Short mmCIF file of C-alpha atoms and ligand atoms in Angstrom, two decimals:
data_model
loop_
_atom_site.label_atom_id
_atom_site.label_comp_id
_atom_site.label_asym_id
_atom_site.label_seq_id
_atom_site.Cartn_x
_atom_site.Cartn_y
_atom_site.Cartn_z
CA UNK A 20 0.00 0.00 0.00
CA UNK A 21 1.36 3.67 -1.07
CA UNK A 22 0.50 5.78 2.18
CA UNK A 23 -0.57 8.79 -0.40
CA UNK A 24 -3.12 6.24 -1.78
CA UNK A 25 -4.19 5.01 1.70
CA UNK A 26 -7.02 6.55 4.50
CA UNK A 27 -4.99 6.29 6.97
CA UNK A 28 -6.57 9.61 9.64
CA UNK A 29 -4.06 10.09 11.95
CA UNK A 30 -4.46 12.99 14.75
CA UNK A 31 -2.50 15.24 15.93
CA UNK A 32 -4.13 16.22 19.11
CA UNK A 33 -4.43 13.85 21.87
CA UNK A 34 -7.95 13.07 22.19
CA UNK A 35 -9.42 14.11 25.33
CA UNK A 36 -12.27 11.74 26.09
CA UNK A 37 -9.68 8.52 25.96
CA UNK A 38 -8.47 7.51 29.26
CA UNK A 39 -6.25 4.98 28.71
CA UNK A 40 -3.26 4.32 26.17
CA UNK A 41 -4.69 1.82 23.95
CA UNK A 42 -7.62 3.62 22.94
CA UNK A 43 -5.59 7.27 22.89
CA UNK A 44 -3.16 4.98 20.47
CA UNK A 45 -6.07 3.42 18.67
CA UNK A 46 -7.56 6.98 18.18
CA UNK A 47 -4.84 8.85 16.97
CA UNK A 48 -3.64 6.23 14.74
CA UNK A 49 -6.25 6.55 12.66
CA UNK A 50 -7.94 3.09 13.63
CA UNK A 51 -11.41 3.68 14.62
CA UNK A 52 -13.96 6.23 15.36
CA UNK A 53 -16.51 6.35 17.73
CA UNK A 54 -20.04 6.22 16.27
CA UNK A 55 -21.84 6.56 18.95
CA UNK A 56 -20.93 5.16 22.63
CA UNK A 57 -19.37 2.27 22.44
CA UNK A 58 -19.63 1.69 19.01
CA UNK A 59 -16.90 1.55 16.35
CA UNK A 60 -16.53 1.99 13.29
CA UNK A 61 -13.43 0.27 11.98
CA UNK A 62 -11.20 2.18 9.87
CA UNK A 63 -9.11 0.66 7.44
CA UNK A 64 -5.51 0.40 9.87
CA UNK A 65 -7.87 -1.27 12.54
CA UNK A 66 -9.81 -3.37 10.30
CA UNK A 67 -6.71 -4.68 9.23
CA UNK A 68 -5.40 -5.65 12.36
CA UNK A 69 -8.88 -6.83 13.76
CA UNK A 70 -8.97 -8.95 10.96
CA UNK A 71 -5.08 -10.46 11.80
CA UNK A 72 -6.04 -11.31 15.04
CA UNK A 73 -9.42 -13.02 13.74
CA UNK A 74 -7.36 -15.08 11.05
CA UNK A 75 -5.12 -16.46 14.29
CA UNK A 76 -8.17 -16.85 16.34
CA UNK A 77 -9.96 -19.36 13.16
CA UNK A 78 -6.47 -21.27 12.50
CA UNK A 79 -5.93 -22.49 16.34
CA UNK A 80 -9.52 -23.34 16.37
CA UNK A 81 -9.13 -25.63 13.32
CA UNK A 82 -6.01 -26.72 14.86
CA UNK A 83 -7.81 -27.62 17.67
CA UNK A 84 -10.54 -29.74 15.39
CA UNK A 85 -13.29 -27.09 16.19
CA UNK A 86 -15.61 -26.39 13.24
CA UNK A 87 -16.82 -22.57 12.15
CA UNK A 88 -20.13 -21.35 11.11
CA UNK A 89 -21.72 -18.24 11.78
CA UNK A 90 -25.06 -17.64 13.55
CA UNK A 91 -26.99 -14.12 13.10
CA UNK A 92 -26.30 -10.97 15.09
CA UNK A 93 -30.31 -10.90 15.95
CA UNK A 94 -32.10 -12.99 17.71
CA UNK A 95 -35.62 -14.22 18.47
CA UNK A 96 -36.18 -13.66 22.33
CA UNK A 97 -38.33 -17.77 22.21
CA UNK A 98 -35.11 -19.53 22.92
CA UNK A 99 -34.03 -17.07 25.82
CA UNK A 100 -37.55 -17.11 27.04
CA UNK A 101 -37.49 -21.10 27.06
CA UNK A 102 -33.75 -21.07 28.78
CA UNK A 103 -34.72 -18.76 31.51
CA UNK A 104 -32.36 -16.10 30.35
CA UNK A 105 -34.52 -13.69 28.56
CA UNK A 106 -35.60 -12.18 32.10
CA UNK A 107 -32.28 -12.93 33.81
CA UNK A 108 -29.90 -11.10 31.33
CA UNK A 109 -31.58 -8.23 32.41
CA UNK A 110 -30.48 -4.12 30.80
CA UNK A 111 -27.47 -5.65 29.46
CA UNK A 112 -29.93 -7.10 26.39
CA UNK A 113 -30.42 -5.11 23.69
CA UNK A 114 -34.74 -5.98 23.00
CA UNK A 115 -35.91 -5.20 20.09
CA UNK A 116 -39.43 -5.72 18.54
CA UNK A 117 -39.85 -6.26 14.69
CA UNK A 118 -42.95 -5.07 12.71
CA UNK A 119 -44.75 -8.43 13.25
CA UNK A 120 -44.91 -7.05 17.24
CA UNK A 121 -42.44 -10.13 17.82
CA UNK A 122 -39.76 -10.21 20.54
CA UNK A 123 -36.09 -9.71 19.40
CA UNK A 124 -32.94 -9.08 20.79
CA UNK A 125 -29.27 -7.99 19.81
CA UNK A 126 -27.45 -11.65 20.38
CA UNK A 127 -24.80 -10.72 23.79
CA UNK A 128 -24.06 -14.55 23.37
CA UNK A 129 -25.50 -17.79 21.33
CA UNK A 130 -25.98 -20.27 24.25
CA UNK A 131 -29.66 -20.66 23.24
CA UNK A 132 -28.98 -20.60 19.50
CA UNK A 133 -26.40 -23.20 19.02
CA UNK A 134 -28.68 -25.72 21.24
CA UNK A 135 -31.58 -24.73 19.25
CA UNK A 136 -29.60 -26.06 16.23
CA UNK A 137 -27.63 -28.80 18.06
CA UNK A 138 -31.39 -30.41 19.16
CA UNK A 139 -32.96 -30.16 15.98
CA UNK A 140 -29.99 -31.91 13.35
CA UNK A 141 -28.34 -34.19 16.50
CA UNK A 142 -29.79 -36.80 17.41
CA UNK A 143 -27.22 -39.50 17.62
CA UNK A 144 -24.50 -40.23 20.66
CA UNK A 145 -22.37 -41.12 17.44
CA UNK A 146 -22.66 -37.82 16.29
CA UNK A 147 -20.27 -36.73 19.43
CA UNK A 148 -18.55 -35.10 20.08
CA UNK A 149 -18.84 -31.74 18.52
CA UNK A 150 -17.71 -28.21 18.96
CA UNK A 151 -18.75 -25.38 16.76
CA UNK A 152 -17.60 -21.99 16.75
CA UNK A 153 -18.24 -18.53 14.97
CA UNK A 154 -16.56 -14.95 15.31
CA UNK A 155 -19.69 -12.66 15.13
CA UNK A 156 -20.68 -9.08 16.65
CA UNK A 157 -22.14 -9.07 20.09
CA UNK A 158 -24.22 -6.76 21.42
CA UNK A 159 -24.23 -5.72 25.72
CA UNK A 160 -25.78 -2.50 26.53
CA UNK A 161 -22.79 -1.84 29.37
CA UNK A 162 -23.63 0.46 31.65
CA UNK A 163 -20.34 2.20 31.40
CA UNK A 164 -18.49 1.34 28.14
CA UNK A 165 -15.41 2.77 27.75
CA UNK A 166 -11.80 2.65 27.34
CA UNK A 167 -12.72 2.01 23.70
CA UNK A 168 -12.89 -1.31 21.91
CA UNK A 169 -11.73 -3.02 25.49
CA UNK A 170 -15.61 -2.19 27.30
CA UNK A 171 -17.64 -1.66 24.10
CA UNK A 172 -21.57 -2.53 23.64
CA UNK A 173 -20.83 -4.11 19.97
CA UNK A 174 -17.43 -6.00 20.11
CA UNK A 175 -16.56 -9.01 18.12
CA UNK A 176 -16.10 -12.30 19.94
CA UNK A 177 -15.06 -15.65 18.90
CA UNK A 178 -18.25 -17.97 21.04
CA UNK A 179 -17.50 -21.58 20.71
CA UNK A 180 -19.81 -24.45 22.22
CA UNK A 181 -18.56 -27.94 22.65
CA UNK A 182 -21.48 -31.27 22.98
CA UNK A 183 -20.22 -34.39 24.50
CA UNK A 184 -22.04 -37.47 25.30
CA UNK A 185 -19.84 -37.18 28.97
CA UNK A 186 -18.44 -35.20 32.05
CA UNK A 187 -15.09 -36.57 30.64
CA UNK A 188 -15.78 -35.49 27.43
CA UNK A 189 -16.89 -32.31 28.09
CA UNK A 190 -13.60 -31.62 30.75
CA UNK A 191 -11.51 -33.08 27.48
CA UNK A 192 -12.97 -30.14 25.15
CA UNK A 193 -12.65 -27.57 27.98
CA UNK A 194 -9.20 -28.82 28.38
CA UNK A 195 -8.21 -28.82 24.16
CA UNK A 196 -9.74 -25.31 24.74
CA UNK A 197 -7.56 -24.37 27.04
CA UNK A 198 -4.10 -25.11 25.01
CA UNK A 199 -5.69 -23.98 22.23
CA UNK A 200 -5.67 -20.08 23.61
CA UNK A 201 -2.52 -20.66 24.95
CA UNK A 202 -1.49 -20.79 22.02
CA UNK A 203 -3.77 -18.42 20.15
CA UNK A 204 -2.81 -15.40 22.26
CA UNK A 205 0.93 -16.45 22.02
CA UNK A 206 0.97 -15.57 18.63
CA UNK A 207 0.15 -12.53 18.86
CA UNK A 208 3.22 -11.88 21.01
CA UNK A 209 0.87 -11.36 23.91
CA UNK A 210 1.26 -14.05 27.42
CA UNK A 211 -2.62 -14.28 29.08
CA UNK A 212 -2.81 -16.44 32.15
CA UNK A 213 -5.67 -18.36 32.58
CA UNK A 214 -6.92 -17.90 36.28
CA UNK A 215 -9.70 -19.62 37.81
CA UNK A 216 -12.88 -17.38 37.58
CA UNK A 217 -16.48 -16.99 39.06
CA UNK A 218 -18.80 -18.31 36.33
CA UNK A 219 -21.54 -15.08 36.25
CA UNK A 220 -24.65 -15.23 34.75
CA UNK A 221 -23.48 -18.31 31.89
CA UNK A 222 -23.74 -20.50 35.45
CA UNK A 223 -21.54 -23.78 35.56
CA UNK A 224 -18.82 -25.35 38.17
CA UNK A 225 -15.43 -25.09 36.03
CA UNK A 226 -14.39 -21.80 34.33
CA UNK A 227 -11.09 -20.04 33.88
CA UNK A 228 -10.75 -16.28 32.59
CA UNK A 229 -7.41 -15.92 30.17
CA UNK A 230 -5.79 -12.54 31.89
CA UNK A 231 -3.62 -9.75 30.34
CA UNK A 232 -1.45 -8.09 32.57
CA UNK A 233 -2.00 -4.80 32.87
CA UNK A 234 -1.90 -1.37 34.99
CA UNK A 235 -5.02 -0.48 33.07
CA UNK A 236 -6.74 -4.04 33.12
CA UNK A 237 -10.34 -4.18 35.19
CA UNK A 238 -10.00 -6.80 37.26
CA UNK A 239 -7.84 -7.71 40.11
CA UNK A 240 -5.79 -10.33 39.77
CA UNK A 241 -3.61 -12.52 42.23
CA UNK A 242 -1.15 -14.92 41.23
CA UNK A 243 2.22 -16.55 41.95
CA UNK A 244 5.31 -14.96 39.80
CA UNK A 245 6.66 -18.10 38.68
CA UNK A 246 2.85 -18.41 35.97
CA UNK A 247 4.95 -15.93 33.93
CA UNK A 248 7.68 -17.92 33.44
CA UNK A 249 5.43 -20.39 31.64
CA UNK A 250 5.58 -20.09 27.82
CA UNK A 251 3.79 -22.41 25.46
CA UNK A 252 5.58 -21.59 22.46
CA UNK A 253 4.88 -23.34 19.02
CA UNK A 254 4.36 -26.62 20.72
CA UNK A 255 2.35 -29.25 18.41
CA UNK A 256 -0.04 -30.82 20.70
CA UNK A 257 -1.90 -34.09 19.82
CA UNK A 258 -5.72 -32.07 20.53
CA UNK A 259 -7.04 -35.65 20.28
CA UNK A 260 -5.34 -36.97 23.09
CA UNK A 261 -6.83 -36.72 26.70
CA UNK A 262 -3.17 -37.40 28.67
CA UNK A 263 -1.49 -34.36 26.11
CA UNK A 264 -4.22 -31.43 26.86
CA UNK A 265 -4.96 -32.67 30.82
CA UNK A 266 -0.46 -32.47 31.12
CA UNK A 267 -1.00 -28.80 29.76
CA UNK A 268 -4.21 -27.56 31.58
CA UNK A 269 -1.64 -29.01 34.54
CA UNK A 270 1.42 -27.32 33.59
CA UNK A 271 -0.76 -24.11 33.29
CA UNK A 272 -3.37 -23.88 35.87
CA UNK A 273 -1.55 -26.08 39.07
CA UNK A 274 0.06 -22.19 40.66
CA UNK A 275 -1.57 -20.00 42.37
CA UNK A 276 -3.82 -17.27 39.97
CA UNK A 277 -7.11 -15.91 40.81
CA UNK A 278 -9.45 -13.40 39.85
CA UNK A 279 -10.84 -11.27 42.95
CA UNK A 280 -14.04 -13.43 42.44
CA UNK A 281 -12.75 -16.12 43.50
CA UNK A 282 -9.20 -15.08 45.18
CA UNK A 283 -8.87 -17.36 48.39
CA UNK A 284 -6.12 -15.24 51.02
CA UNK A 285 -5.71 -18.80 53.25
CA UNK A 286 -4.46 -20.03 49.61
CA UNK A 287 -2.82 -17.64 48.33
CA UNK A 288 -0.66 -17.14 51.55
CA UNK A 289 0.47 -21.13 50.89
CA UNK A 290 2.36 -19.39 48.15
CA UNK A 291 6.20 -18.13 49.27
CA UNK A 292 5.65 -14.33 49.52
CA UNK A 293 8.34 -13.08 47.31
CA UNK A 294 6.16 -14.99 44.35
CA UNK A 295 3.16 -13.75 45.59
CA UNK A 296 1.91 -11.09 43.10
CA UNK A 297 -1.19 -8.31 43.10
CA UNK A 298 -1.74 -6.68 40.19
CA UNK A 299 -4.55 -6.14 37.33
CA UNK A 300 -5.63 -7.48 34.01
CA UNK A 301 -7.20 -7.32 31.47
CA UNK A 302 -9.83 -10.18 30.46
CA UNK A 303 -9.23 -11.60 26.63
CA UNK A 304 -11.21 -15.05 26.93
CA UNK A 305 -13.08 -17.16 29.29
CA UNK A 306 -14.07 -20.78 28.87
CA UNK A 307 -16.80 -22.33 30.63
CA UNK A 308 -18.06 -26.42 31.60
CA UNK A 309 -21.70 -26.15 32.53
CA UNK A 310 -22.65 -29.52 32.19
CA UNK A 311 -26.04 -30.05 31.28
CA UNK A 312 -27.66 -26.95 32.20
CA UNK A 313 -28.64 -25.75 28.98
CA UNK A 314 -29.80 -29.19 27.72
CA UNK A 315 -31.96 -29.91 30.25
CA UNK A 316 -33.66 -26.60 30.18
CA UNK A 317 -33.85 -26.81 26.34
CA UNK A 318 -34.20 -30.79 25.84
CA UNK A 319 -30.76 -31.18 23.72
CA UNK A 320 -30.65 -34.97 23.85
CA UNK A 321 -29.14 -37.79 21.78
CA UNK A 322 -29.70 -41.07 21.83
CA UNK A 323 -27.32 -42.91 23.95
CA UNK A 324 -25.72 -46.08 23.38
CA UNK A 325 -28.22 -47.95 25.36
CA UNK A 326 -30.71 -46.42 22.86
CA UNK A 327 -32.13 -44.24 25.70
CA UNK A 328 -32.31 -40.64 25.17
CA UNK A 329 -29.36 -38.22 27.55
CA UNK A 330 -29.00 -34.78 28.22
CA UNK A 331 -25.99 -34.03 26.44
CA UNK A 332 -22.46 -32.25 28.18
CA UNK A 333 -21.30 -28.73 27.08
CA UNK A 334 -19.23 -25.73 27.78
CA UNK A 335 -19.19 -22.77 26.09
CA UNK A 336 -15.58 -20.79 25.48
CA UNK A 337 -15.15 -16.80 24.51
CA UNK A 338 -12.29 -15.04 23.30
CA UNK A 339 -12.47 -11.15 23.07
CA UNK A 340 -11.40 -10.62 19.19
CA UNK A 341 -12.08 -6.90 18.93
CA UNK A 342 -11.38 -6.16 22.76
CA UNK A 343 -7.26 -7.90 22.03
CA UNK A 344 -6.69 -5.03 19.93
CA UNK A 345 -6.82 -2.41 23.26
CA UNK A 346 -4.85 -5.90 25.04
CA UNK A 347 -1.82 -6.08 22.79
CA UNK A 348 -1.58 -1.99 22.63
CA UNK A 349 -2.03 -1.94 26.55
CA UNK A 350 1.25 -4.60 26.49
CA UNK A 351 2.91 -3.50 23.51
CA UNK A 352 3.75 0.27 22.97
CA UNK A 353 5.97 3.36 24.37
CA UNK A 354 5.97 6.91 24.27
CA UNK A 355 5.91 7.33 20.31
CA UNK A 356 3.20 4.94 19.75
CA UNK A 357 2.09 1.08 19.27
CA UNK A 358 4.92 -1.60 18.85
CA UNK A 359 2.88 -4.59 16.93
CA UNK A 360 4.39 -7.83 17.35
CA UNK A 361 4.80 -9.29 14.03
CA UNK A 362 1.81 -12.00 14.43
CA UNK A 363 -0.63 -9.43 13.98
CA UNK A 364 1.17 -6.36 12.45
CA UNK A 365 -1.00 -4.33 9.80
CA UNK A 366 1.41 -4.38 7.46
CA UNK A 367 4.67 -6.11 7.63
CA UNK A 368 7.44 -3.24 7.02
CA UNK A 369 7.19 0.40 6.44
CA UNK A 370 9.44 1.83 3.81
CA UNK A 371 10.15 5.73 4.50
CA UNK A 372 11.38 7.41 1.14
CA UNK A 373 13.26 10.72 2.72
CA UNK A 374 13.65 12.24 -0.78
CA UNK A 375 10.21 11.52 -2.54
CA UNK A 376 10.88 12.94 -5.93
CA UNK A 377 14.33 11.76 -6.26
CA UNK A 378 14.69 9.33 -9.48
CA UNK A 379 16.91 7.12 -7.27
CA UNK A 380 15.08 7.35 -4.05
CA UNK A 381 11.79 6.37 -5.98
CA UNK A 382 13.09 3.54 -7.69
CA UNK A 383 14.80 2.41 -4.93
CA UNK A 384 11.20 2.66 -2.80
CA UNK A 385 9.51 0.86 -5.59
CA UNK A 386 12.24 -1.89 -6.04
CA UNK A 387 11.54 -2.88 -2.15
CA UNK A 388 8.14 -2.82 -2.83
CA UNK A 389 8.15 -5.08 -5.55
CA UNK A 390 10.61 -7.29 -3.82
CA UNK A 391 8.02 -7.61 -0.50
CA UNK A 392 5.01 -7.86 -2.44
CA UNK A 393 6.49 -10.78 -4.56
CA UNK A 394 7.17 -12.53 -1.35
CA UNK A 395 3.92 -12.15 -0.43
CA UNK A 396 4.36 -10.06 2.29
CA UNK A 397 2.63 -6.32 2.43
CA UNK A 398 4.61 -3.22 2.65
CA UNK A 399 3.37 0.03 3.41
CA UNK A 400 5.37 2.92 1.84
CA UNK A 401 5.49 5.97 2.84
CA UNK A 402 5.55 7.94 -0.73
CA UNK A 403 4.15 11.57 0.31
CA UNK A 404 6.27 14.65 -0.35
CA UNK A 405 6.67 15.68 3.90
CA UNK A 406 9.16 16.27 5.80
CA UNK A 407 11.32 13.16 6.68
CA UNK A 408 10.48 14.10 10.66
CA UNK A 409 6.68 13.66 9.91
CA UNK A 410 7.07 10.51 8.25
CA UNK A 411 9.22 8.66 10.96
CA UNK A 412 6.38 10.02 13.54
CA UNK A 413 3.88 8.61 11.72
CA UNK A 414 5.24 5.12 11.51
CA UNK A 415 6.26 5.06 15.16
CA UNK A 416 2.56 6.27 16.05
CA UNK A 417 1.59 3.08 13.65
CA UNK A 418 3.74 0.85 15.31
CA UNK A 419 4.77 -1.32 12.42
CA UNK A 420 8.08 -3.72 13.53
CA UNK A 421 10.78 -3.22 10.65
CA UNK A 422 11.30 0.18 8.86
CA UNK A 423 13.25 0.57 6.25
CA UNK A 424 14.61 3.99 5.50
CA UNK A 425 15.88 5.02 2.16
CA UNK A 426 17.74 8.04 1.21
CA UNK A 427 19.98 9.27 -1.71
CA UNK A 428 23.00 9.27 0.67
CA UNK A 429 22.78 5.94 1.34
CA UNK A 430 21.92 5.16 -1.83
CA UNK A 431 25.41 6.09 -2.87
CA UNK A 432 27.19 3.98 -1.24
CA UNK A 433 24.22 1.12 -2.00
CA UNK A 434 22.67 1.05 1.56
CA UNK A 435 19.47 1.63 2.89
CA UNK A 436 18.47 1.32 6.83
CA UNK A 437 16.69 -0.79 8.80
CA UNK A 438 15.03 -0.09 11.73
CA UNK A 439 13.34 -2.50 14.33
CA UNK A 440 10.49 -0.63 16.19
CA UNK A 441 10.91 -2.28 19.24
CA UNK A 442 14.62 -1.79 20.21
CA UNK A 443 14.90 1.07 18.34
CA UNK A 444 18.11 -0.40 17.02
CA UNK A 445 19.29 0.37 13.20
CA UNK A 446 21.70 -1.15 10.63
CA UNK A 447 22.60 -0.36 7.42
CA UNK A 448 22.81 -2.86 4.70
CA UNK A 449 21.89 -3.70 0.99
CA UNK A 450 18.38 -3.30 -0.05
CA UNK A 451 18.54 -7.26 -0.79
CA UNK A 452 19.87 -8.15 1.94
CA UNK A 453 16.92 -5.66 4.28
CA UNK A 454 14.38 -7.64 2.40
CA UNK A 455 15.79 -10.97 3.28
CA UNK A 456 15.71 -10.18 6.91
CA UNK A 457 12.15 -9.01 7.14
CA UNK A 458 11.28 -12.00 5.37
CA UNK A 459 13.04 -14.15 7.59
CA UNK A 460 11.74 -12.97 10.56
CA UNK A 461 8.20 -13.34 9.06
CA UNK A 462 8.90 -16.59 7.38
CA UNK A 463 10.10 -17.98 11.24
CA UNK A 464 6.77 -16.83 12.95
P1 ATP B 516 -16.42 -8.80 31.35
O1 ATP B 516 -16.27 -9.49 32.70
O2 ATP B 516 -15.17 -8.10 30.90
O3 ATP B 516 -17.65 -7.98 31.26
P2 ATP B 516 -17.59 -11.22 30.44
O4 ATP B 516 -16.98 -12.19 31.39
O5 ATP B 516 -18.96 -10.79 30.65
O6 ATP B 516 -16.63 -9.97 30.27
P3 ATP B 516 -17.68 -13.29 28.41
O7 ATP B 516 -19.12 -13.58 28.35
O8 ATP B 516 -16.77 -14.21 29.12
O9 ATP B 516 -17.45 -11.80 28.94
O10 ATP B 516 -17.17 -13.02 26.90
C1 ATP B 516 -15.99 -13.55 26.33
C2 ATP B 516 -14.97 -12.47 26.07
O11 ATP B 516 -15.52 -11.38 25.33
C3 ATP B 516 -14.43 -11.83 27.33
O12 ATP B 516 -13.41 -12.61 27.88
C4 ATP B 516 -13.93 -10.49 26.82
O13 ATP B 516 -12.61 -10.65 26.30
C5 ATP B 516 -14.87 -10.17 25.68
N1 ATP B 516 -15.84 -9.15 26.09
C6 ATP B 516 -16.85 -9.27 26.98
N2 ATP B 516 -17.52 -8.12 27.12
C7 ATP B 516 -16.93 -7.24 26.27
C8 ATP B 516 -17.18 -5.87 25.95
N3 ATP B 516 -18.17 -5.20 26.52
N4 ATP B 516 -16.36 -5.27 25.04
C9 ATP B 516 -15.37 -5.96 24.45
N5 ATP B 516 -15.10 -7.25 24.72
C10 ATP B 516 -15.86 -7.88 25.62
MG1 MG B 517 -15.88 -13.57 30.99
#
């Protein structure tokens, strides 16, 4: 992309209703804009990166053998009304009535839904097990959204629902879930610890909240300091196997980390004290066992071996796509602007021409862009005729990883400069040989 082409808004002014870094960032990069409160729209830099992190989100699902589909945004309030939940969800529910007089609603989760379906095409134990998910829009009329994307009322979610014919089965899915965001949010260079939780309003006995760690995060969090020594890395785990994902949930969950929901003092004092942390976080998933409690109340049965009809098993397992945007800023940026990590970077390298105009400059520029783009990999060059100042601000404040800078004093002596956004750290080298590194790095991911 040629930045002069692009609609990339950025501002110059701080805004003044943002309260936090991630959504000052978000704001000022030219990422979204408010439409009204707590509503987005997504401009293209945002979009991009909102649809990186959904990409991630779909491949360790499949990984993990869990199938997509997509249910609608609106619902018909029957299902909640035969569930219990259409009273219980209370304000948070968007109602809405069509022109037939018929009670709708704005979907804040597809509990209901997904049974609905599972009921009416499953009817066989042999049909087990089964998890489906979809990334759709959500709708929760918050009482106090804010910090942008991270408390909206329409944020994107990834809602997965697993059926098993068994307790076992169902603690195996909640378990593959479980490694499965592991490794999810490690790709996008970001480490969430799951922490036992308090299961709210979804109701159920086994649920752990996936945690951020962050001044700025909204819940209190209490844990032992050697959880963030834990890394899961690329790891290929067998998803299929009940001893490989029970070893992990082990591995991850056996220290000391708890919510303030559910934080336990006797506990957490078991824990030597120079490990024991306090600090705050920010929520980016949640996964749930509830056993049979929607089943029951909405007759989801199959027919069990014994030919005998059973309340079938599930759980039901969030991740926050749109809110991991404010997550990974919150973690990831300094004083100029957002650092991406490379998983989820809008564009891969920035190329800064500081003599646009310049026959060799230009050619130079477009050489590197032809080189990335043949590797498949998407550069983003900055081609306007400003001041080279301007331009290095603005890809700081965009946070992409490499830079390469390319001037017609380097050029001489056949060099060009490349710059990693994180360290700040900058070597000069071949325009071949730039390109090579970026697409190593990328290529090692
Ligand atoms: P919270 O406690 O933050 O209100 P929740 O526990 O009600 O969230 P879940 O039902 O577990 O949310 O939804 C799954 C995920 O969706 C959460 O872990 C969070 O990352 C994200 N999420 C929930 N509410 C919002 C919101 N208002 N804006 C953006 N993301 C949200
Ligand atoms: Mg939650």
């Amino acid at each position: 992309m040629r930045l002069s082409r692009y609609f990339l808004p950025v501002l110059k002014e701080t805004p003044s209703e943002a309260q936090i870094v991630s959504h000052r960032l978000m704001l000022r990069a030219g990422m979204i804009k408010q439409s009204s409160a707590g509503i987005y729209s997504w401009l293209p830099l945002g979009f991009k990166v909102l649809k990186n992190i959904e990409k991630i989100v779909h491949e360790e699902q499949v990984r993990a053998g869990h199938i997509p589909m997509l249910m609608p945004t609106l619902q018909s309030a029957d299902l909640w009304k035969e569930s219990g939940r259409y009273d219980a969800y209370g304000p948070e529910m968007l109602r809405i009535r069509d022109r037939q007089d018929r009670d709708m609603l704005y979907g804040p989760t597809n509990e209901e839904m997904i049974t609905d379906i599972f009921r009416s095409r499953v009817s066989s134990y042999k049909d087990l097990p089964l998890t489906l998910y979809h990334i759709q829009w959500k709708f929760r009329d918050e009482i106090r959204p804010r910090f942008g994307v991270m408390r909206g009322r329409e944020f994107l979610m990834k809602d997965g629902y697993n059926f098993d014919l068994t307790k076992e089965d169902a603690l195996h899915a909640y378990n593959r879930h479980l490694v499965s965001y592991l490794r999810t949010y490690e790709r996008m260079g970001l480490q969430a610890i799951p922490m036992r939780a308090d299961s709210g309003p979804i109701g159920g006995d086994d649920t752990h909240e996936f945690l951020v760690l962050a001044d700025t995060g909204e819940s209190e969090v209490f844990y032992d300091a050697e959880i963030t020594d834990l890394k899961f890395g690329k790891r290929e785990i067998d998803y299929d196997s009940v001893e490989a994902c029970q070893a992990v949930l082990e591995e991850f969950t056996s220290r000391y980390a708890r919510t303030d929901e559910t934080h336990d003092e006797a506990l957490f004092n078991e824990v030597p004290e120079e490990r024991r942390r306090v600090a705050r976080g920010i929520e980016v998933g949640q996964i749930f066992y509830f056993g049979t409690k929607y089943s029951d109340a909405m007759n989801a049965t199959v027919q069990g071996p014994d030919g005998k009809p059973v309340a079938v098993h599930m759980g039901s397992h969030g991740i926050g796509v749109s809110r991991l945007l404010g997550a990974i800023i919150e973690a990831s940026h300094d004083d100029k602007g957002i650092i991406w990590p490379e998983g989820v970077t809008p564009f891969h390298v920035g190329i800064v021409n500081l003599k646009s105009g310049d026959a060799e400059a230009d050619a130079a520029c477009e050489a590197l862009y032809d080189s990335f783009t043949k590797l498949g990999l998407e550069p983003l060059y900055d081609d306007r005729n400003e001041r080279a100042g301007g331009k290095f601000a603005t890809m700081d404040l965009i946070g992409l990883p490499w830079r390469i800078t390319v001037g017609p004093r380097g050029l001489k002596n056949g060099i060009v400069e490349l710059t990693s956004r994180r360290t700040g750290e900058s070597e000069e080298l071949p325009p071949e040989e730039a390109v090579a590194k970026v697409a190593a790095i990328y290529a090692n991911l």
